[in-house]
Amino acid sequence: MRGERAFRSQKVLPFLKTLKNTFAEPIQQMAICASPDFLLCVRGRFVAMELKDTGGRLTKLQEYKLNEITRCHGLSLVASPENWDSIKQLLLKLDKGE
């Protein structure tokens, strides 16, 4: 979990603060399992983002919840250090309205 926390605090949070048309809410619920790590509103689009450390995998419940968000026309992302650059580019494009 330490790797995921470092990824969250050193990469994800500082980047999200730079987006001008995005509201980002970190979710830290102990009682409700498998909620995405971040809920975002990017220019009116609902985005759920789960963070995983290198080699991390979604639980079945996390996968189910992200699939349900996608089914309802939201965008579900799973961000890790390996794909962070592409996730950032996608969020930047959405934030700019592209």
mmCIF file of C-alpha atoms in Angstrom:
data_model
loop_
_atom_site.group_PDB
_atom_site.id
_atom_site.type_symbol
_atom_site.label_atom_id
_atom_site.label_comp_id
_atom_site.label_asym_id
_atom_site.label_seq_id
_atom_site.Cartn_x
_atom_site.Cartn_y
_atom_site.Cartn_z
ATOM 1 C CA MET A 1 0.000 0.000 0.000
ATOM 2 C CA ARG A 2 2.924 2.364 0.552
ATOM 3 C CA GLY A 3 3.645 2.512 -3.184
ATOM 4 C CA GLU A 4 0.055 3.424 -3.974
ATOM 5 C CA ARG A 5 0.071 6.165 -1.309
ATOM 6 C CA ALA A 6 3.269 7.649 -2.727
ATOM 7 C CA PHE A 7 1.807 7.516 -6.255
ATOM 8 C CA ARG A 8 -1.337 9.237 -4.983
ATOM 9 C CA SER A 9 0.405 12.016 -3.036
ATOM 10 C CA GLN A 10 3.399 12.652 -5.301
ATOM 11 C CA LYS A 11 1.892 12.244 -8.775
ATOM 12 C CA VAL A 12 -1.905 12.119 -8.849
ATOM 13 C CA LEU A 13 -2.950 14.831 -6.380
ATOM 14 C CA PRO A 14 -0.506 17.500 -7.639
ATOM 15 C CA PHE A 15 -1.612 16.863 -11.231
ATOM 16 C CA LEU A 16 -5.336 16.965 -10.447
ATOM 17 C CA LYS A 17 -4.857 20.363 -8.790
ATOM 18 C CA THR A 18 -3.597 21.775 -12.110
ATOM 19 C CA LEU A 19 -6.794 20.959 -14.005
ATOM 20 C CA LYS A 20 -8.885 24.106 -14.342
ATOM 21 C CA ASN A 21 -12.259 22.563 -15.275
ATOM 22 C CA THR A 22 -12.183 19.549 -12.993
ATOM 23 C CA PHE A 23 -13.522 18.842 -9.536
ATOM 24 C CA ALA A 24 -11.698 15.948 -7.885
ATOM 25 C CA GLU A 25 -12.846 14.294 -4.684
ATOM 26 C CA PRO A 26 -10.568 11.723 -3.061
ATOM 27 C CA ILE A 27 -12.606 8.921 -1.559
ATOM 28 C CA GLN A 28 -11.365 7.250 1.605
ATOM 29 C CA GLN A 29 -14.163 5.170 3.006
ATOM 30 C CA MET A 30 -13.415 2.478 5.509
ATOM 31 C CA ALA A 31 -16.967 1.141 5.797
ATOM 32 C CA ILE A 32 -17.818 0.916 2.092
ATOM 33 C CA CYS A 33 -15.592 -1.451 0.141
ATOM 34 C CA ALA A 34 -14.299 -1.005 -3.388
ATOM 35 C CA SER A 35 -15.222 2.629 -3.989
ATOM 36 C CA PRO A 36 -12.919 4.245 -6.570
ATOM 37 C CA ASP A 37 -10.048 6.267 -5.109
ATOM 38 C CA PHE A 38 -11.227 9.454 -6.853
ATOM 39 C CA LEU A 39 -14.522 10.736 -8.150
ATOM 40 C CA LEU A 40 -14.083 13.496 -10.705
ATOM 41 C CA CYS A 41 -16.307 15.860 -12.586
ATOM 42 C CA VAL A 42 -14.418 16.940 -15.711
ATOM 43 C CA ARG A 43 -16.340 19.582 -17.653
ATOM 44 C CA GLY A 44 -19.565 17.898 -16.568
ATOM 45 C CA ARG A 45 -18.402 14.346 -17.283
ATOM 46 C CA PHE A 46 -18.412 11.834 -14.433
ATOM 47 C CA VAL A 47 -15.085 10.035 -14.077
ATOM 48 C CA ALA A 48 -14.153 7.376 -11.528
ATOM 49 C CA MET A 49 -10.458 6.688 -11.042
ATOM 50 C CA GLU A 50 -8.982 3.760 -9.173
ATOM 51 C CA LEU A 51 -5.278 3.856 -8.298
ATOM 52 C CA LYS A 52 -3.096 0.769 -8.309
ATOM 53 C CA ASP A 53 0.578 0.360 -7.540
ATOM 54 C CA THR A 54 2.839 -1.519 -9.913
ATOM 55 C CA GLY A 55 1.434 -5.006 -10.307
ATOM 56 C CA GLY A 56 -1.759 -4.150 -8.395
ATOM 57 C CA ARG A 57 -5.022 -5.743 -9.493
ATOM 58 C CA LEU A 58 -8.646 -4.787 -9.161
ATOM 59 C CA THR A 59 -10.778 -6.805 -6.798
ATOM 60 C CA LYS A 60 -13.913 -8.339 -8.285
ATOM 61 C CA LEU A 61 -16.028 -5.756 -6.453
ATOM 62 C CA GLN A 62 -13.891 -2.866 -7.746
ATOM 63 C CA GLU A 63 -14.177 -4.245 -11.254
ATOM 64 C CA TYR A 64 -17.947 -4.552 -10.883
ATOM 65 C CA LYS A 65 -18.349 -0.968 -9.649
ATOM 66 C CA LEU A 66 -16.163 0.473 -12.408
ATOM 67 C CA ASN A 67 -18.106 -1.529 -15.002
ATOM 68 C CA GLU A 68 -21.393 -0.201 -13.611
ATOM 69 C CA ILE A 69 -20.108 3.382 -13.869
ATOM 70 C CA THR A 70 -19.114 2.741 -17.486
ATOM 71 C CA ARG A 71 -22.481 1.108 -18.210
ATOM 72 C CA CYS A 72 -24.167 4.308 -17.030
ATOM 73 C CA HIS A 73 -22.062 6.391 -19.461
ATOM 74 C CA GLY A 74 -19.459 7.490 -16.943
ATOM 75 C CA LEU A 75 -15.757 7.026 -17.554
ATOM 76 C CA SER A 76 -13.816 4.539 -15.436
ATOM 77 C CA LEU A 77 -10.027 4.694 -15.240
ATOM 78 C CA VAL A 78 -7.473 2.502 -13.514
ATOM 79 C CA ALA A 79 -4.283 4.515 -13.057
ATOM 80 C CA SER A 80 -0.887 3.112 -12.165
ATOM 81 C CA PRO A 81 2.677 4.416 -12.424
ATOM 82 C CA GLU A 82 3.022 2.500 -15.712
ATOM 83 C CA ASN A 83 0.068 4.165 -17.471
ATOM 84 C CA TRP A 84 0.033 7.494 -15.630
ATOM 85 C CA ASP A 85 1.322 9.519 -18.603
ATOM 86 C CA SER A 86 -1.524 8.321 -20.843
ATOM 87 C CA ILE A 87 -4.111 8.869 -18.089
ATOM 88 C CA LYS A 88 -2.801 12.416 -17.589
ATOM 89 C CA GLN A 89 -3.064 13.129 -21.320
ATOM 90 C CA LEU A 90 -6.643 11.851 -21.399
ATOM 91 C CA LEU A 91 -7.630 13.969 -18.380
ATOM 92 C CA LEU A 92 -5.952 17.043 -19.884
ATOM 93 C CA LYS A 93 -7.910 16.592 -23.125
ATOM 94 C CA LEU A 94 -11.190 16.184 -21.242
ATOM 95 C CA ASP A 95 -10.395 19.195 -19.060
ATOM 96 C CA LYS A 96 -9.806 21.307 -22.212
ATOM 97 C CA GLY A 97 -13.042 20.079 -23.779
ATOM 98 C CA GLU A 98 -11.374 18.031 -26.501
#
